[in-house]
Coordinates of C-alpha atoms in Angstrom, one line a residue:
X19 CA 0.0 0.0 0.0
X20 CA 3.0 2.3 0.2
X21 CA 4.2 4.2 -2.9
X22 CA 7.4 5.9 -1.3
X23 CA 9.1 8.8 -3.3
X24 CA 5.5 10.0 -5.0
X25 CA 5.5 13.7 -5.8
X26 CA 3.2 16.0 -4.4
X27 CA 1.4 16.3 -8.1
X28 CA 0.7 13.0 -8.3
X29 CA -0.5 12.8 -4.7
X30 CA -3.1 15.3 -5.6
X31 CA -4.0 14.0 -8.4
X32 CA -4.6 10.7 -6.4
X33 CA -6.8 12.8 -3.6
X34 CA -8.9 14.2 -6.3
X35 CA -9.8 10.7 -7.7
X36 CA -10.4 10.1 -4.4
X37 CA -12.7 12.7 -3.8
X38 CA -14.8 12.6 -7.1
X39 CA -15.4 8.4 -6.5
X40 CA -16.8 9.3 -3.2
X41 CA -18.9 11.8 -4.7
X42 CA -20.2 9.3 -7.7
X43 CA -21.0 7.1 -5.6
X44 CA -23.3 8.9 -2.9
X45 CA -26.4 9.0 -4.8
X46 CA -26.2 4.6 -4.8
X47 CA -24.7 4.3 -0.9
X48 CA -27.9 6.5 0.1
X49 CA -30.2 4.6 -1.6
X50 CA -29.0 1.4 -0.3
X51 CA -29.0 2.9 3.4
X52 CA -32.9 4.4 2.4
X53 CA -33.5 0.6 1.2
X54 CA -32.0 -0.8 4.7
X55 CA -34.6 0.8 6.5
X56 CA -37.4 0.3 4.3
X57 CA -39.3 -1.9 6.1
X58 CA -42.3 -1.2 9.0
X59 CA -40.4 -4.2 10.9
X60 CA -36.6 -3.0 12.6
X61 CA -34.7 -6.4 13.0
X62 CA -31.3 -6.1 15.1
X63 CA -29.2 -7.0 12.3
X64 CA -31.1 -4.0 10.0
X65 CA -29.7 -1.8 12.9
X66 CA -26.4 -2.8 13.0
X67 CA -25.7 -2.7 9.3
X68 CA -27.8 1.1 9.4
X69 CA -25.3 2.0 12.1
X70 CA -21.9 0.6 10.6
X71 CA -23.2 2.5 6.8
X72 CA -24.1 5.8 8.3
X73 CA -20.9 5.6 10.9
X74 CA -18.5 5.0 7.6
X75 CA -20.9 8.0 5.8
X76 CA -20.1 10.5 8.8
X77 CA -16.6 9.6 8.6
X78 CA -15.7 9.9 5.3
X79 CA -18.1 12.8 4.1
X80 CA -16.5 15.4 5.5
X81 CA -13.1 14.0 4.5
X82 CA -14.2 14.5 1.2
X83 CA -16.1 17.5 1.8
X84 CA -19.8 17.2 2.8
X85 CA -19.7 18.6 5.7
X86 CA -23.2 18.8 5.9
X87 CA -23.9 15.4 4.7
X88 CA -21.5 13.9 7.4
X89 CA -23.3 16.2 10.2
X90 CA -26.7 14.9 9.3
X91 CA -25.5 11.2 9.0
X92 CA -23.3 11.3 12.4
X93 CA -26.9 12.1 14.3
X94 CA -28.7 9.6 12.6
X95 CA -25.9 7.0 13.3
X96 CA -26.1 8.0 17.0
X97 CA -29.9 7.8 17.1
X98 CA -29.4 4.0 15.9
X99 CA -26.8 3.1 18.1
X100 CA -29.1 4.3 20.9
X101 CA -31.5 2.1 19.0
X102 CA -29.6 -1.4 18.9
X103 CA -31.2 -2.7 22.7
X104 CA -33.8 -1.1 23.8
X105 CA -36.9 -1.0 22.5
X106 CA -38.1 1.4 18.9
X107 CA -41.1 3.7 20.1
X108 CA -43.1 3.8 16.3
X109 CA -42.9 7.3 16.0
X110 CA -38.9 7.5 16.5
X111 CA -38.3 4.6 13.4
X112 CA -40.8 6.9 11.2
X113 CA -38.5 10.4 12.2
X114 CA -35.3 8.3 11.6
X115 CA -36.6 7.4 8.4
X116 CA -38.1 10.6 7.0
X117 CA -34.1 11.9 8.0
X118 CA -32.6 9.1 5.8
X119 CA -34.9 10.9 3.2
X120 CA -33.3 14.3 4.0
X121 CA -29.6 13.0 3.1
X122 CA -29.7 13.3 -0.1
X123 CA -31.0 16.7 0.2
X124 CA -27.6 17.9 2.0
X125 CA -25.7 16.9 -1.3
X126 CA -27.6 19.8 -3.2
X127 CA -27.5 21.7 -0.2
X128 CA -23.6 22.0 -0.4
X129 CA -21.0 22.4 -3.2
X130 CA -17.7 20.4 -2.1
X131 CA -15.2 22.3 -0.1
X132 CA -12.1 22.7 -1.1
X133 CA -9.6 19.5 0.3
X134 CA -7.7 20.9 3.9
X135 CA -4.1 21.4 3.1
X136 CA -2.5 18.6 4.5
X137 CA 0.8 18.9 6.1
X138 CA 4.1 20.1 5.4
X139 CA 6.7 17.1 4.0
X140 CA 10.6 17.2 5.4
X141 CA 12.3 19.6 3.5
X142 CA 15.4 21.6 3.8
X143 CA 19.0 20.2 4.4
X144 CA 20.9 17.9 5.9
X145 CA 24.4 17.2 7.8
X146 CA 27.3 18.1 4.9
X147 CA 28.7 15.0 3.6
X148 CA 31.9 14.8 5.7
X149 CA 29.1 14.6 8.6
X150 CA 31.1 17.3 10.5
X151 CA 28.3 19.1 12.5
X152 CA 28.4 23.2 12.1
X153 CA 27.4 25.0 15.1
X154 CA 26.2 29.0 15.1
X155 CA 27.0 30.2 18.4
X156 CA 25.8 33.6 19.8
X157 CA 26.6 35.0 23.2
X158 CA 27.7 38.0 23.9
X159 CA 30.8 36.9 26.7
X160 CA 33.9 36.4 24.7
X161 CA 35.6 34.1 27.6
X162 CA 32.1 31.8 27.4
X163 CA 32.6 31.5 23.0
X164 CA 36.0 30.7 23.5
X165 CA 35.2 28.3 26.3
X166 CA 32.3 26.4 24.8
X167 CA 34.3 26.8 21.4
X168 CA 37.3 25.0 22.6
X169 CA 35.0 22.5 24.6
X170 CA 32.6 21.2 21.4
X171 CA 35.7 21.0 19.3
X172 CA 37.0 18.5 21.5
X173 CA 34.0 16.6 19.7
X174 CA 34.7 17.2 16.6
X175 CA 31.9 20.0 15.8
X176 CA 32.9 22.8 13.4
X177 CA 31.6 26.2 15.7
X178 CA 31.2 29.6 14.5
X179 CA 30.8 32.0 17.3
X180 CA 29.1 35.4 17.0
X181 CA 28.5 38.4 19.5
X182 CA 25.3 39.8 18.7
X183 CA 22.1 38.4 16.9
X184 CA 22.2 41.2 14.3
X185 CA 25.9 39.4 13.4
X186 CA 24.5 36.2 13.3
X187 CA 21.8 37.3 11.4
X188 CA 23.7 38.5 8.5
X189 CA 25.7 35.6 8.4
X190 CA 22.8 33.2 7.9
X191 CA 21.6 35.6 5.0
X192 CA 25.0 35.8 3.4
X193 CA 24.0 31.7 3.5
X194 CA 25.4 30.0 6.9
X195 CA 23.3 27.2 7.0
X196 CA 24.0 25.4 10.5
X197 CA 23.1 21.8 11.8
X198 CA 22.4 23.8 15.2
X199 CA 22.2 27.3 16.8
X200 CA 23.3 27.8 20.2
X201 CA 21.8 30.9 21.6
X202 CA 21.5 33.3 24.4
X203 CA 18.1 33.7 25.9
X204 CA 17.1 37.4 25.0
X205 CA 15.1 39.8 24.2
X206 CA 16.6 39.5 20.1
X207 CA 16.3 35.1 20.5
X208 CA 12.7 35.3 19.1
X209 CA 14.1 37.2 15.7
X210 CA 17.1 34.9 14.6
X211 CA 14.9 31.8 15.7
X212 CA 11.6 33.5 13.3
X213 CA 14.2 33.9 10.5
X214 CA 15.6 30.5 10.5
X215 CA 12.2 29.1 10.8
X216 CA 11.3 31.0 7.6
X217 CA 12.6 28.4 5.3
X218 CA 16.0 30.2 4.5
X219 CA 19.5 28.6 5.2
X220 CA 19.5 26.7 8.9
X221 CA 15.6 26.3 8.4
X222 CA 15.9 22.9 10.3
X223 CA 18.3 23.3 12.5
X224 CA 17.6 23.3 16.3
X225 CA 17.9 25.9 18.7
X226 CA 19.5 25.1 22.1
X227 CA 18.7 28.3 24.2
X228 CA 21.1 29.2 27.0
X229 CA 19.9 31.2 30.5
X230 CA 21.6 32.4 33.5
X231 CA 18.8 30.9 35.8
X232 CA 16.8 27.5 35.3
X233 CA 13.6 29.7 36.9
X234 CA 10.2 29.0 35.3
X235 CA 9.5 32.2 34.0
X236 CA 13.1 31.5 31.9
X237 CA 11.4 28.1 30.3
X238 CA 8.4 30.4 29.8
X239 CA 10.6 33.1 28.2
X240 CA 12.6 30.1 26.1
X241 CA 9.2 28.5 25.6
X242 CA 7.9 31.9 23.9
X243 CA 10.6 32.3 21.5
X244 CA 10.6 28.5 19.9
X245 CA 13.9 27.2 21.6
X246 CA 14.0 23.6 21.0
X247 CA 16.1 23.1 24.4
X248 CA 16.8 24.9 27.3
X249 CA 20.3 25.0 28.9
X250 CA 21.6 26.8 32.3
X251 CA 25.1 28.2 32.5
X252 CA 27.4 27.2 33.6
X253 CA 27.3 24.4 31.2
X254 CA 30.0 21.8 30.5
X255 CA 30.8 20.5 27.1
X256 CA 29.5 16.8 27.7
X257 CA 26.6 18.1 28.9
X258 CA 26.2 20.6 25.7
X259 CA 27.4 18.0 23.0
X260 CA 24.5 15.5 24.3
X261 CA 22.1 17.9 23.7
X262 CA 23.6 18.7 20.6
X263 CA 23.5 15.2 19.4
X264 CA 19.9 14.4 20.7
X265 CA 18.4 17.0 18.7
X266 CA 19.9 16.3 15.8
X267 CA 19.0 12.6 16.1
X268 CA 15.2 13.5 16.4
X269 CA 16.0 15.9 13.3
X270 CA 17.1 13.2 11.6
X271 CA 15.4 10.5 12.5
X272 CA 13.2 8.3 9.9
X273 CA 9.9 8.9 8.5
X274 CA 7.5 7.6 11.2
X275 CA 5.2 4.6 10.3
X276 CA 1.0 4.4 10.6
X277 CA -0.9 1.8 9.7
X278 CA -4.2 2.1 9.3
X279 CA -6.8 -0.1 10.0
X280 CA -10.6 1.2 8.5
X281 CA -13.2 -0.8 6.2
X282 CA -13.4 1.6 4.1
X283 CA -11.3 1.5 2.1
X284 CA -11.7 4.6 0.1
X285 CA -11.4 6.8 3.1
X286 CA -8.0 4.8 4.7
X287 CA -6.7 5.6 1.2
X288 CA -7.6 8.7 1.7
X289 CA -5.7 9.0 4.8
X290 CA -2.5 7.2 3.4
X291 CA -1.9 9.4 1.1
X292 CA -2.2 12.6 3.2
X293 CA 0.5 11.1 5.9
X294 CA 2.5 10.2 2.2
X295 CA 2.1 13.8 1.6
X296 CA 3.4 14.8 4.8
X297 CA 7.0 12.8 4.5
X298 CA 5.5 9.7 6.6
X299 CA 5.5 5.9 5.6
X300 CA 2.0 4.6 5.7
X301 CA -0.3 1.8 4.9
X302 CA -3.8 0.2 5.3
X303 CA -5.9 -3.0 6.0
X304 CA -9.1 -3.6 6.0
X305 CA -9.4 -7.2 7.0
X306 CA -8.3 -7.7 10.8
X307 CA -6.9 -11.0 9.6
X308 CA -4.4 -9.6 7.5
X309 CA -3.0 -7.1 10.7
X310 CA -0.3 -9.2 12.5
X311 CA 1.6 -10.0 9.1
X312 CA 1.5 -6.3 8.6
X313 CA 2.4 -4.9 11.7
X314 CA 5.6 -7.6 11.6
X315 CA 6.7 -6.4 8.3
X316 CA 5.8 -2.5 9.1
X317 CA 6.6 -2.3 12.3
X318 CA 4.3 1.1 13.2
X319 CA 5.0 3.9 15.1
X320 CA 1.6 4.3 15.8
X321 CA -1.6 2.3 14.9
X322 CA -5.1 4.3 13.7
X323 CA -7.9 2.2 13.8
X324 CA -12.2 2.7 13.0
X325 CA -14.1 2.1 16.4
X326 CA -17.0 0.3 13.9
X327 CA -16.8 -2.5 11.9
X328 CA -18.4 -5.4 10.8
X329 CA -18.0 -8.4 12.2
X330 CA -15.8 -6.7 15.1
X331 CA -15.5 -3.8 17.2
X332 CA -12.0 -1.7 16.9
X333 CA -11.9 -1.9 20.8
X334 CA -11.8 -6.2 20.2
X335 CA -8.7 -5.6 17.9
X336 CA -6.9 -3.6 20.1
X337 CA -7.5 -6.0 22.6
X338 CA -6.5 -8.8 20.6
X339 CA -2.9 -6.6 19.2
X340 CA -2.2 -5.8 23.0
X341 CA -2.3 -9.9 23.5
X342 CA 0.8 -9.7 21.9
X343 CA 3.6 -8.3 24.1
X344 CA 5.8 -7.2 21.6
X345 CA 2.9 -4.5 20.4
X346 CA 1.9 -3.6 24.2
X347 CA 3.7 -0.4 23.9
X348 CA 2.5 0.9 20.6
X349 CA -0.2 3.6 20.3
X350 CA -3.6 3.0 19.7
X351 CA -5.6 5.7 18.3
X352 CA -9.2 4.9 17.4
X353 CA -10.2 7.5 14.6
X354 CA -13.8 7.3 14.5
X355 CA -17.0 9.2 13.8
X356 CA -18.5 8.3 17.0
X357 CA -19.2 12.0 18.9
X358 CA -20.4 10.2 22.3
X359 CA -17.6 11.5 24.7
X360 CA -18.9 8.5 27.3
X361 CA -18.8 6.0 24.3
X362 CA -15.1 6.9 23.3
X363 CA -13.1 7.1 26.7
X364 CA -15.4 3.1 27.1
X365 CA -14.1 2.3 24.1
X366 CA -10.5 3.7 25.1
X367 CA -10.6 1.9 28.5
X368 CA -7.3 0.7 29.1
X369 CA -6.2 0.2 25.8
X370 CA -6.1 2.6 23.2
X371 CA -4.2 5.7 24.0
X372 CA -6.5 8.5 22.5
X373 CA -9.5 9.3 20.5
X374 CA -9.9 11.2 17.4
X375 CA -12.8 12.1 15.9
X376 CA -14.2 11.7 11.8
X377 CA -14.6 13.9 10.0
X378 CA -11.3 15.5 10.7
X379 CA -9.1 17.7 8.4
X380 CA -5.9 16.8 6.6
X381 CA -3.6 19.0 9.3
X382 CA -5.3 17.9 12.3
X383 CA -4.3 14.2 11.2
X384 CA -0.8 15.0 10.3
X385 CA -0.1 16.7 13.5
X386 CA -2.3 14.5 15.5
X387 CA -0.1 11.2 14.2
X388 CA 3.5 13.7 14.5
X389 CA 3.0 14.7 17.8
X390 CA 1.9 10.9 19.1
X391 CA 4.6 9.3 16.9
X392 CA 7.4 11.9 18.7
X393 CA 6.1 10.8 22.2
X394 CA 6.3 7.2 21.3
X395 CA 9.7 7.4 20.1
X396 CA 11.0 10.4 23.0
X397 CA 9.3 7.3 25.8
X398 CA 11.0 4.6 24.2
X399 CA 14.2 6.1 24.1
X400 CA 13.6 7.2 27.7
X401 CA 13.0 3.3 28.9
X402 CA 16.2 2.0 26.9
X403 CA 18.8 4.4 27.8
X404 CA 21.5 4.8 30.1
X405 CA 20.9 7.8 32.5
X406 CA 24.1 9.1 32.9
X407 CA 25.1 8.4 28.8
X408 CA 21.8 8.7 26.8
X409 CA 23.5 5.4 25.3
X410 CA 21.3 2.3 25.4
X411 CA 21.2 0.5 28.4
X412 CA 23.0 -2.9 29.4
X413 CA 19.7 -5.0 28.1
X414 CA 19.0 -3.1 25.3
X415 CA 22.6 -2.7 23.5
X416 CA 22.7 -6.8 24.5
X417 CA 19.1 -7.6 22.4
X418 CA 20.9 -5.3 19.5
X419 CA 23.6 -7.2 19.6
X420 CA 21.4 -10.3 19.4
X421 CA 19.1 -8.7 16.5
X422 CA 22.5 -7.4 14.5
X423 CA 24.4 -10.9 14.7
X424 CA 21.6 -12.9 13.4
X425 CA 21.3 -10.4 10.3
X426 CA 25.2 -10.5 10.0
X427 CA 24.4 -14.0 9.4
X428 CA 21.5 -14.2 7.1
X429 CA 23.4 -11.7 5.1
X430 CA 27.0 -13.3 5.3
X431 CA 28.5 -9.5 6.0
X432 CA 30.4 -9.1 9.1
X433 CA 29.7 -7.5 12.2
X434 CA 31.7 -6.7 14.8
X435 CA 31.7 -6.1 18.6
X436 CA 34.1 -3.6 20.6
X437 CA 34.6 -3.6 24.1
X438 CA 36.4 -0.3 25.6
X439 CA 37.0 0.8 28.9
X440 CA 38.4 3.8 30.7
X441 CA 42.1 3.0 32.5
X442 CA 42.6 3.3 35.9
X443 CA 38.6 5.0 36.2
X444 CA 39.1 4.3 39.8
X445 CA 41.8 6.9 40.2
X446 CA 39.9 9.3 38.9
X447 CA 37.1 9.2 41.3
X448 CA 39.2 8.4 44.3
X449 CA 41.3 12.1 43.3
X450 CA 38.5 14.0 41.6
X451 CA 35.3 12.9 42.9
X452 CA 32.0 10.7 41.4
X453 CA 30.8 13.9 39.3
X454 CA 34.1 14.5 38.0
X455 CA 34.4 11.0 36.9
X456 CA 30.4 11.1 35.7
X457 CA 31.7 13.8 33.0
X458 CA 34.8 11.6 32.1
X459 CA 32.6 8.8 31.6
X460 CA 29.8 10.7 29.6
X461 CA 32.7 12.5 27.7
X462 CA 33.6 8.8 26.2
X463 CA 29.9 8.2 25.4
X464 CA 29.3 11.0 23.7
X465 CA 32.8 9.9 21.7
X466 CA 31.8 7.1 20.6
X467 CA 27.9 8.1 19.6
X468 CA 29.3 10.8 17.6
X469 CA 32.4 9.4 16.0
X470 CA 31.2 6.3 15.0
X471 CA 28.6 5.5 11.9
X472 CA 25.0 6.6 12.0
X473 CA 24.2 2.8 11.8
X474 CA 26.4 1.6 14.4
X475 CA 25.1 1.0 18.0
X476 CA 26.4 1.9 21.4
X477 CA 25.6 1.2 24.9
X478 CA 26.8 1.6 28.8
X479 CA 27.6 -2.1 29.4
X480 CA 28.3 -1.3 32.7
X481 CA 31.0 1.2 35.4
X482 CA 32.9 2.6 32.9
X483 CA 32.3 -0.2 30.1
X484 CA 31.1 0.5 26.7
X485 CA 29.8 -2.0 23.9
X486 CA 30.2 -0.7 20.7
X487 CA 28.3 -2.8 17.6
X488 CA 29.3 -1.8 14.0
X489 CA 27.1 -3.7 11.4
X490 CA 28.8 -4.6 7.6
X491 CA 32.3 -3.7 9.4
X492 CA 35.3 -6.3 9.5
X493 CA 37.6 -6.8 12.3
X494 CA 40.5 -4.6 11.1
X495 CA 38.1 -1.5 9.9
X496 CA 36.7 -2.0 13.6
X497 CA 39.9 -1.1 14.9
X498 CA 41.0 2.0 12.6
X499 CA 37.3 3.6 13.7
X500 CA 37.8 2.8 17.4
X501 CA 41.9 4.3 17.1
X502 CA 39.9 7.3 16.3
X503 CA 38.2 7.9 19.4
X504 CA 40.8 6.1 21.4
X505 CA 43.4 9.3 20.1
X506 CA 40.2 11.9 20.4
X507 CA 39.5 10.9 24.2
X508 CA 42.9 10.9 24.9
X509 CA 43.4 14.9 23.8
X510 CA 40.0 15.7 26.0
X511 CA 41.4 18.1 28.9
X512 CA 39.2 17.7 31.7
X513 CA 39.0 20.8 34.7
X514 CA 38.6 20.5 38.2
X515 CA 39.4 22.7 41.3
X516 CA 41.1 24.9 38.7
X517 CA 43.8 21.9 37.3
X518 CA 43.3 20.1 34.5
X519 CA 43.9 16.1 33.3
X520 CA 43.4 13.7 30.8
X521 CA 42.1 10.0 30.7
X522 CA 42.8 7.6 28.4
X523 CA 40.8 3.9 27.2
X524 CA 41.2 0.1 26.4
X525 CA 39.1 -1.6 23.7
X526 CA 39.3 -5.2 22.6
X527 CA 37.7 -5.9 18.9
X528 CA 36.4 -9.0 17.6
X529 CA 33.8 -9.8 14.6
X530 CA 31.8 -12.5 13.8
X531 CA 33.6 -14.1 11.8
X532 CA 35.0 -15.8 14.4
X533 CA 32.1 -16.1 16.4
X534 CA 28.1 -17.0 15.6
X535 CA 26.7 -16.7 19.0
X536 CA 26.4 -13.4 20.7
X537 CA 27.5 -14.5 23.9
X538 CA 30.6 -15.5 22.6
X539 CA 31.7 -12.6 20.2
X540 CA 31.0 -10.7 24.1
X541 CA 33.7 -13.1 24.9
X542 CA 36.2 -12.7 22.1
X543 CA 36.1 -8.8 22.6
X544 CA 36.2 -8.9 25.9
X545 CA 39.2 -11.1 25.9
X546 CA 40.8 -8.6 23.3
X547 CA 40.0 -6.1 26.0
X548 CA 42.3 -7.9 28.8
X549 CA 44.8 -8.4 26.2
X550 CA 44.6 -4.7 25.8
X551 CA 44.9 -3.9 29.4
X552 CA 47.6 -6.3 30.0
X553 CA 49.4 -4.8 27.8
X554 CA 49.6 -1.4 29.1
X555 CA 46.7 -0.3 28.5
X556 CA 46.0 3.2 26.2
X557 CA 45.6 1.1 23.7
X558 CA 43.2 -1.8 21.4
X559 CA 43.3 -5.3 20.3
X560 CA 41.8 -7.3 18.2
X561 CA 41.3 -11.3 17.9
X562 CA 42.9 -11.6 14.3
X563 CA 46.6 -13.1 14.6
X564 CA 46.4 -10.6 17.8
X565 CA 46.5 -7.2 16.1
X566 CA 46.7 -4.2 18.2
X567 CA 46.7 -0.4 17.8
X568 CA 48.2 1.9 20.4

């Protein structure tokens, strides 16, 4: 159901089609409805199909632009659904009836409005291709550019420090185009962050704001003029470059995923090919049988689903998807006609996470689906990482590890595990204290996130050990990345009580092909790893014919 990579013309063009078979085929759906509740006898089953027809009608009609046509058959369908126990008072099935009449009335009644505007795609650039991250920094102390210059080059980002907001302005017009602004929170932080926001150079880049005080009315102030982050000074570069980097991962980070799950199908295609519209990866099923292939193949970031359809309720599906602990975490959101507020938080109960109503407009579903797709992801991260790091947690970098291998395998490329630790860590709490040697430890997290591959994964295996995995990547071009950061770490100065020191690290490399069980590539590197140490540490081995690097 996906067509990734169509252009906004042709999506039109698709919406339009969309739009005109809806509205060719009213004038036969209403008769068939009208038909349905022909008769002087109401049977259950007449009820239920009049409710599930004139639920879909509400739904869809002002998606395709009848509003008044939807309005109509969204109190009809709540007058039935009222309907299916008790018992029909006469007079009520003749006033339900003479309505049915009245919808085709609305269609005359209304021209068809224009389609909403759906939202805007992912546009703008991306990180230059030597991946160096460019940083405009303004702040108008000299000793604080210099100092958070000198800090965040440690790390490898490219920073270009202004005084003033009118300075930086001009450089962004002259065409600076930044993967991130650092900024002082003032009264001129609303203007630079309007003009990058206006689609010029730096349009996507991030704002990290930066205040003398962490007091509410600051995150109010920061709130006010669009700062992505807010920061309080002092701040040290660890601290900084993890913010750095966790914005630009969200930035960055892939189209998210719907799928949606609807029986009609010209209204879900409808709704796919808005989200396509909008940058996002999206498909739909109408037959609940077909769901858990899809969701294994798709893998969602979020799940829309009808609250009415036949045969089975949307609540019964989500019941029957939360069965399944691997989808117990993924958001539910029932997008249905149904305007009962008591009938959508029963529905809801205690699992689906909200409640959206048909018809609703293009933009309200593309930011309804962004902004539950970014707290999915922002929760998820929170649960598998490392406090300390942001890097994934013991657990988590282990089931990677588990995940990557048995890809490695199906694949025959390599993968290929590193093991690092910091040398003689101990010392360095024992003679600078735990949050000195919390910043030496995040300092060689943040290393190894940034300096390694966007594919590669990296976790807090525990103290100061780190597991490093690096898909597609052979034993010896393990060891020339990891030399990288093992020569970076050791040039980091780190300040305390006004004296300054340096730390260095131990890594032991192995891939898999020398090992097909993740448990014991863990041992191959980690036995590389006391080979390293043994040696005299500062310095990484590998399991190949015992290569080292030092």
């Amino acid at each position: 159901m996906t067509e990734p990579g169509m252009k906004p013309e042709t999506i039109e063009a698709k919406l339009a089609a969309l739009r005109a078979q809806f509205a060719q085929s009213l004038p036969e759906t209403l008769t068939e409805i009208h038909e349905l509740a022909g008769g002087e006898q109401v049977e259950p089953l007449v009820l239920e199909q009049l409710h599930s027809r004139l639920h879909r009608l509400a739904g869809a009609g002002g998606t395709f632009g009848f509003s008044e046509l939807s309005r109509r058959a969204s109190a009809l369908a709540q007058q039935v659904h009222g309907w299916l126990y008790p018992v029909i008072v006469p007079g009520e099935w003749l006033a339900f009836r003479q309505g049915l009449s009245e919808l085709k009335q609305s269609i005359q009644e209304q021209d068809v409005a224009a389609p909403m505007q759906g939202g805007r795609g992912n546009g703008g650039s991306r990180r230059p291709t030597d991946d160096q991250v460019r940083l405009l920094l303004v702040h108008p102390d000299e000793a604080l550019r210099v100092s958070v210059g000198n800090g965040l080059s440690q790390f490898g980002y490219a920073v270009l420090p202004f005084a003033d907001v009118s300075a930086a302005e001009s450089a962004l017009l002259a065409g600076a185009n930044p993967d991130v602004v650092l900024l002082e929170l003032n009264s001129g932080a609303a203007r630079l962050i309007a003009l990058l926001r206006s689609e010029g150079p730096g349009s996507r880049a991030p704002v990290v704001l930066m205040a003398a005080e962490a007091s509410f009315a600051a995150k109010l102030d920061a709130a006010h003029a669009g700062g992505d982050e807010l920061l309080t000074l002092p701040v040290d570069a660890p601290t900084l470059a993890a913010s750095i980097e966790r914005l630009l991962r969200e930035r960055d980070r892939p189209p998210c995923r719907v799928l949606i799950i609807d029986d009609d199908v010209e209204l879900a295609e409808h709704y796919r090919l808005v989200l396509s519209k909008a940058g996002m990866l999206a498909e739909w099923v109408s037959n609940p049988l077909e769901v858990p292939a899809v969701l294994e193949r798709l893998r969602p970031d979020v799940l829309l689903m009808d609250l009415y359809m036949p045969d089975f309720s949307g609540a019964e599906l989500a019941q029957a998807i939360r069965y399944d602990e691997n989808w117990q975490g993924l958001p539910i959101v029932f997008l249905s006609a149904e305007a009962d507020l008591n009938l959508q938080m029963k529905a809801m109960g205690t699992i689906a996470d909200d409640f959206l109503v048909k018809p609703i407009s293009d933009m309200q579903l593309v930011a309804g689906v962004r902004a539950r797709t970014a707290r999915a992801r922002r929760l998820a991260e929170l649960m598998s990482q490392d406090s300390l790091t942001g890097l994934l947690k013991h657990g988590s970098i282990k089931d990677r590890l588990s995940h990557e291998l048995e890809r490695a395998l199906r694949s025959g490329k390599p993968v290929s595990v590193v093991m690092a630790d910091i040398d003689f860590f101990k010392g360095v709490n024992d003679r600078w204290g735990h949050p000195t040697g919390d910043q030496v430890i995040k300092t060689l997290g943040h290393l190894l996130r940034h300096r390694l591959r966007r594919q590669d994964s990296v976790g807090r295996y525990g103290g100061e050990e780190f597991l490093a995995i690096l898909p597609e990547c052979s034993e010896s071009d393990a060891l020339e990345l990891i030399e990288d950061i093992r020569e970076a770490f050791g040039n980091v100065r780190f300040v305390c009580r006004e004296e300054t020191f340096g730390a260095t690290l131990s890594a032991g490399v192995a891939s898999s092909a020398f090992a097909s069980q993740a448990q014991d590539l863990l041992a191959a590197a980690d036995a590389a790893l006391y080979l390293a140490k043994r040696g005299g540490r500062n310095q990484i081995c590998g399991v190949d014919n015992g290569s080292s690097r030092q």
